[in-house]
Short mmCIF file of C-alpha atoms and ligand atoms in Angstrom, two decimals:
data_model
loop_
_atom_site.label_atom_id
_atom_site.label_comp_id
_atom_site.label_asym_id
_atom_site.label_seq_id
_atom_site.Cartn_x
_atom_site.Cartn_y
_atom_site.Cartn_z
CA MET A 634 18.37 -28.33 -19.54
CA ASN A 635 15.17 -30.23 -18.82
CA GLN A 636 11.69 -28.83 -19.15
CA GLU A 637 10.94 -28.72 -15.42
CA LYS A 638 14.09 -26.74 -14.75
CA ASN A 639 13.19 -24.32 -17.54
CA LEU A 640 9.72 -23.74 -16.08
CA THR A 641 11.17 -23.16 -12.60
CA GLU A 642 13.59 -20.62 -14.03
CA ILE A 643 10.82 -18.82 -15.94
CA LYS A 644 8.74 -18.72 -12.78
CA GLU A 645 11.61 -17.14 -10.87
CA ILE A 646 12.31 -14.60 -13.62
CA LEU A 647 8.64 -13.55 -13.73
CA ILE A 648 8.41 -13.32 -9.92
CA LYS A 649 11.56 -11.19 -9.87
CA ARG A 650 10.12 -8.84 -12.48
CA GLY A 651 6.77 -8.75 -10.61
CA ASN A 652 8.55 -7.79 -7.39
CA GLU A 653 10.54 -5.10 -9.21
CA LEU A 654 7.25 -3.58 -10.39
CA LEU A 655 5.76 -3.88 -6.91
CA ASN A 656 8.74 -2.17 -5.32
CA GLU A 657 9.06 0.62 -7.88
CA LYS A 658 8.41 4.12 -6.61
CA LYS A 659 4.84 5.24 -7.16
CA VAL A 660 4.45 7.15 -10.40
CA ASP A 661 2.84 10.58 -10.30
CA LEU A 662 -0.07 9.44 -12.42
CA VAL A 663 -1.24 5.83 -12.80
CA ARG A 664 -2.55 5.55 -16.35
CA PHE A 665 -5.84 3.85 -17.11
CA THR A 666 -6.87 5.56 -20.34
CA ASP A 667 -5.58 7.99 -22.96
CA ASN A 668 -7.52 10.77 -21.26
CA ILE A 669 -5.25 12.55 -18.80
CA GLU A 670 -8.07 14.47 -17.08
CA SER A 671 -9.98 11.25 -16.50
CA ASP A 672 -6.87 9.58 -15.09
CA LYS A 673 -6.22 12.54 -12.78
CA LEU A 674 -9.70 12.08 -11.33
CA MET A 675 -8.98 8.37 -10.82
CA ASN A 676 -5.67 9.09 -9.10
CA ASP A 677 -6.96 11.71 -6.70
CA PHE A 678 -7.45 9.56 -3.62
CA GLU A 679 -7.53 12.65 -1.44
CA ASN A 680 -10.60 14.19 -3.03
CA THR A 681 -12.23 11.64 -5.34
CA PRO A 682 -11.26 8.09 -4.29
CA HIS A 683 -14.83 7.02 -5.16
CA ALA A 684 -13.93 7.60 -8.85
CA TYR A 685 -11.63 4.56 -8.70
CA VAL A 686 -14.36 2.37 -7.18
CA LEU A 687 -16.99 3.60 -9.63
CA ALA A 688 -14.68 2.92 -12.59
CA CYS A 689 -14.18 -0.65 -11.33
CA VAL A 690 -17.97 -1.05 -11.13
CA MET A 691 -18.30 0.21 -14.73
CA ASP A 692 -15.62 -2.17 -16.06
CA ARG A 693 -17.95 -4.79 -17.43
CA GLN A 694 -18.66 -6.01 -20.95
CA ILE A 695 -17.23 -2.95 -22.67
CA LYS A 696 -13.65 -1.92 -23.45
CA ALA A 697 -11.77 -0.89 -20.29
CA GLU A 698 -10.74 2.37 -21.98
CA ARG A 699 -14.40 3.37 -22.26
CA ALA A 700 -15.48 2.04 -18.85
CA TRP A 701 -12.72 3.83 -16.97
CA GLN A 702 -13.75 7.19 -18.41
CA ILE A 703 -17.36 7.01 -17.23
CA PRO A 704 -16.72 8.75 -13.86
CA TYR A 705 -14.97 11.58 -15.72
CA ARG A 706 -17.79 11.87 -18.26
CA ILE A 707 -20.32 12.10 -15.41
CA SER A 708 -18.15 14.76 -13.78
CA THR A 709 -18.28 16.88 -16.94
CA LEU A 710 -22.07 16.49 -17.08
CA ILE A 711 -22.68 17.61 -13.50
CA GLY A 712 -19.68 19.95 -13.23
CA SER A 713 -18.24 18.23 -10.15
CA PHE A 714 -17.24 14.86 -8.81
CA LYS A 715 -17.38 15.74 -5.15
CA PHE A 716 -19.01 12.96 -3.21
CA SER A 717 -21.57 15.34 -1.73
CA ASP A 718 -22.64 16.34 -5.27
CA LEU A 719 -22.87 12.74 -6.42
CA GLN A 720 -25.08 11.98 -3.45
CA LYS A 721 -27.60 14.51 -4.71
CA LEU A 722 -28.09 12.57 -7.96
CA SER A 723 -31.32 10.61 -8.17
CA LEU A 724 -31.40 7.25 -9.89
CA ASP A 725 -33.63 8.72 -12.61
CA LYS A 726 -31.16 11.51 -13.29
CA LEU A 727 -28.32 9.02 -13.55
CA LYS A 728 -30.35 6.89 -15.96
CA GLU A 729 -30.94 9.99 -18.04
CA TYR A 730 -27.18 10.74 -18.16
CA PHE A 731 -26.30 7.17 -19.06
CA ASN A 732 -28.99 6.80 -21.73
CA ASN A 733 -28.65 10.23 -23.34
CA ASN A 734 -24.87 9.93 -23.62
CA SER A 735 -24.58 6.19 -24.30
CA LEU A 736 -22.06 5.90 -21.51
CA HIS A 737 -22.24 2.11 -21.38
CA ARG A 738 -23.57 -0.82 -23.36
CA PHE A 739 -26.02 -1.51 -20.52
CA ASN A 740 -27.10 1.99 -19.55
CA GLU A 741 -30.05 1.16 -17.28
CA THR A 742 -28.20 -1.48 -15.26
CA MET A 743 -25.00 0.49 -15.01
CA ALA A 744 -26.81 3.65 -13.92
CA GLU A 745 -28.33 1.54 -11.13
CA ASN A 746 -24.92 0.10 -10.19
CA PHE A 747 -23.42 3.59 -10.20
CA TYR A 748 -26.21 4.80 -7.92
CA GLU A 749 -25.91 1.81 -5.55
CA THR A 750 -22.14 2.30 -5.31
CA ILE A 751 -22.61 5.87 -4.11
CA GLN A 752 -25.18 4.70 -1.53
CA LEU A 753 -22.89 1.96 -0.20
CA ILE A 754 -19.85 4.24 0.04
CA HIS A 755 -22.02 6.67 2.00
CA LYS A 756 -23.54 4.05 4.27
CA LYS A 757 -20.57 1.83 4.94
CA TYR A 758 -17.52 4.04 4.41
CA ASP A 759 -18.77 7.37 5.62
CA GLY A 760 -18.60 8.85 2.13
CA ASP A 761 -14.87 8.24 1.86
CA ALA A 762 -13.87 5.30 -0.34
CA VAL A 763 -10.34 5.35 1.09
CA ASN A 764 -11.85 3.59 4.11
CA ILE A 765 -12.14 0.49 1.89
CA TRP A 766 -8.38 0.03 1.79
CA LYS A 767 -6.81 2.17 4.54
CA ASP A 768 -5.31 0.93 7.83
CA ASN A 769 -3.32 -1.95 6.38
CA PRO A 770 -6.07 -4.56 5.89
CA LYS A 771 -5.62 -8.13 4.67
CA SER A 772 -5.89 -8.57 0.90
CA ALA A 773 -8.94 -10.78 1.52
CA THR A 774 -10.67 -7.90 3.31
CA ILE A 775 -10.17 -5.53 0.39
CA VAL A 776 -11.28 -8.12 -2.18
CA ARG A 777 -14.38 -8.91 -0.09
CA ARG A 778 -15.23 -5.22 0.26
CA PHE A 779 -15.05 -4.71 -3.51
CA LEU A 780 -17.28 -7.76 -3.97
CA GLU A 781 -19.98 -6.04 -1.91
CA PHE A 782 -20.50 -3.50 -4.69
CA LYS A 783 -23.27 -4.43 -7.09
CA GLY A 784 -21.80 -5.47 -10.43
CA ILE A 785 -18.31 -6.32 -9.20
CA GLY A 786 -17.29 -9.97 -9.55
CA ILE A 787 -14.18 -11.75 -8.35
CA LYS A 788 -12.16 -10.85 -11.46
CA ILE A 789 -12.62 -7.10 -11.03
CA ALA A 790 -12.34 -7.29 -7.22
CA THR A 791 -8.91 -8.94 -7.40
CA MET A 792 -7.80 -6.65 -10.26
CA ALA A 793 -8.85 -3.58 -8.23
CA THR A 794 -6.92 -4.87 -5.21
CA ASN A 795 -3.87 -5.66 -7.32
CA ILE A 796 -3.79 -2.15 -8.82
CA LEU A 797 -4.03 -0.70 -5.30
CA ALA A 798 -1.10 -2.83 -4.14
CA ARG A 799 1.15 -2.64 -7.18
CA ASP A 800 0.46 0.79 -8.67
CA PHE A 801 -0.87 2.88 -5.79
CA LYS A 802 1.44 1.18 -3.25
CA ILE A 803 -1.39 0.79 -0.74
CA PRO A 804 -0.03 -1.15 2.27
CA MET A 805 -1.72 -4.49 2.98
CA GLN A 806 -0.94 -7.21 5.48
CA ASP A 807 -0.51 -9.78 2.69
CA HIS A 808 -1.15 -10.42 -1.01
CA LEU A 809 -2.52 -13.93 -0.62
CA CYS A 810 -5.93 -13.27 -2.14
CA ILE A 811 -4.79 -11.28 -5.16
CA ASP A 812 -5.23 -13.63 -8.10
CA ILE A 813 -3.93 -13.26 -11.60
CA SER A 814 -6.39 -11.59 -14.00
CA PRO A 815 -7.14 -13.91 -16.92
CA ASP A 816 -6.28 -11.35 -19.56
CA VAL A 817 -5.75 -12.42 -23.18
CA GLN A 818 -2.04 -11.42 -23.16
CA VAL A 819 -1.36 -13.22 -19.87
CA ARG A 820 -3.13 -16.35 -21.12
CA ARG A 821 -1.11 -16.40 -24.39
CA VAL A 822 2.21 -15.97 -22.56
CA PHE A 823 1.33 -18.63 -19.95
CA TRP A 824 0.49 -21.07 -22.74
CA ARG A 825 3.55 -20.34 -24.90
CA ILE A 826 6.02 -20.62 -22.04
CA GLY A 827 4.46 -23.93 -21.05
CA PHE A 828 2.61 -23.20 -17.80
CA ILE A 829 -0.86 -24.11 -19.13
CA ASP A 830 -2.40 -25.89 -22.14
CA LYS A 831 -3.80 -23.90 -25.01
CA ASP A 832 -7.39 -24.85 -24.17
CA SER A 833 -7.09 -24.27 -20.39
CA ASN A 834 -9.96 -22.28 -18.94
CA ASN A 835 -9.69 -19.21 -16.72
CA ASP A 836 -9.93 -21.23 -13.52
CA GLU A 837 -6.96 -23.35 -14.57
CA LEU A 838 -4.94 -20.21 -15.27
CA ILE A 839 -5.87 -18.77 -11.85
CA TYR A 840 -4.97 -21.99 -10.03
CA CYS A 841 -1.74 -22.33 -12.01
CA ALA A 842 -0.66 -18.90 -10.72
CA ARG A 843 -1.72 -19.85 -7.18
CA GLU A 844 0.32 -23.04 -7.42
CA LEU A 845 3.37 -21.18 -8.74
CA TYR A 846 3.34 -18.42 -6.12
CA PRO A 847 0.74 -18.90 -3.38
CA GLY A 848 1.89 -15.82 -1.46
CA TYR A 849 0.90 -13.48 -4.29
CA PRO A 850 -0.57 -15.18 -7.41
CA GLY A 851 -1.25 -11.78 -9.00
CA ILE A 852 2.50 -11.09 -9.10
CA PHE A 853 2.49 -12.52 -12.65
CA ASP A 854 -0.17 -10.14 -13.92
CA LEU A 855 1.92 -7.27 -15.16
CA SER A 856 5.16 -9.13 -15.93
CA ALA A 857 3.33 -11.61 -18.22
CA TRP A 858 1.15 -8.87 -19.67
CA GLU A 859 4.24 -6.78 -20.55
CA ILE A 860 5.79 -9.72 -22.39
CA GLY A 861 2.54 -10.32 -24.26
CA ARG A 862 2.28 -6.69 -25.26
CA ASN A 863 5.93 -6.11 -26.16
CA TRP A 864 7.16 -9.32 -27.77
CA CYS A 865 4.83 -12.27 -27.49
CA ARG A 866 2.36 -11.00 -30.05
CA PRO A 867 -0.33 -13.32 -31.46
CA LYS A 868 1.54 -13.41 -34.78
CA ASN A 869 5.31 -13.31 -35.29
CA PRO A 870 6.47 -13.17 -31.67
CA GLN A 871 9.84 -11.47 -31.29
CA CYS A 872 11.48 -14.20 -29.23
CA GLU A 873 15.00 -12.91 -29.83
CA LYS A 874 14.09 -9.72 -27.93
CA CYS A 875 12.17 -11.44 -25.10
CA TYR A 876 14.00 -12.12 -21.85
CA LEU A 877 12.38 -15.56 -21.54
CA ASN A 878 13.90 -16.68 -24.85
CA ASN A 879 16.43 -19.10 -23.33
CA ASN A 880 13.87 -21.01 -21.27
CA CYS A 881 10.58 -20.69 -23.12
CA GLN A 882 8.92 -23.75 -24.70
CA LYS A 883 7.66 -21.49 -27.50
CA ASN A 884 4.34 -23.25 -27.99
CA LEU A 885 3.47 -21.42 -31.20
CA GLU A 886 0.62 -22.10 -33.63
S1 SF4 B 1927 10.27 -16.40 -25.92
FE1 SF4 B 1927 8.85 -16.00 -27.59
S2 SF4 B 1927 7.13 -17.40 -27.31
FE2 SF4 B 1927 8.29 -17.29 -25.39
S3 SF4 B 1927 7.25 -15.72 -24.19
FE3 SF4 B 1927 8.94 -14.74 -25.24
S4 SF4 B 1927 8.05 -13.98 -27.14
FE4 SF4 B 1927 6.62 -15.49 -26.31
#
């Protein structure tokens, strides 16, 4: 079997797995961290959908596990995470919380971004973050809306939109603008199976996924990540257990 045929087959296998994940029933609790109370706050789109947006804003230059718990840690400090209570927080008070509790690596900046996020949700979305993604918008609309929050770049905006589509099953008109997230596991798997070169940059990875599946480039996110986490480890990959074994180029060190 030639190389091109192998790559086409791998692409189809990964798309099939991505669609399976997309079409799975929504789980009761989407997990972001090891802290169940924090994840409950993040999943409660009825009462605290702003927690999800604030966690995305915090997800910068620190481990995701730590960033995604910041809304919960603030909630324990003020005893509530109701939007009306967050609105009462001054920027100085938020800076105090961030600095005194070392919530982030960049406490001053992230306190400001946290504050600005609350102001924008109030001003533009009537205090209800669900308005960012409700009423079946285009994926481009959701990505653009996330980009309006201070501190959110294209990587987090597309990741946030992908989690809404895939895990929270939020209806959208299309998935065209949901790119793959250039995660370390995804990059390793894409290189080993032969989609990209070892020294390809993030843009090449993103465009490779767009080329492979323009209708939903982010479809590869979780399927490739799962393979990277389960079998395609940096050292001693367990190819005999991996379902791409028959087609993979196995570009190993
Ligand atoms: S077959 Fe091996 S090298 Fe290829 S993706 Fe699977 S684990 Fe990685």
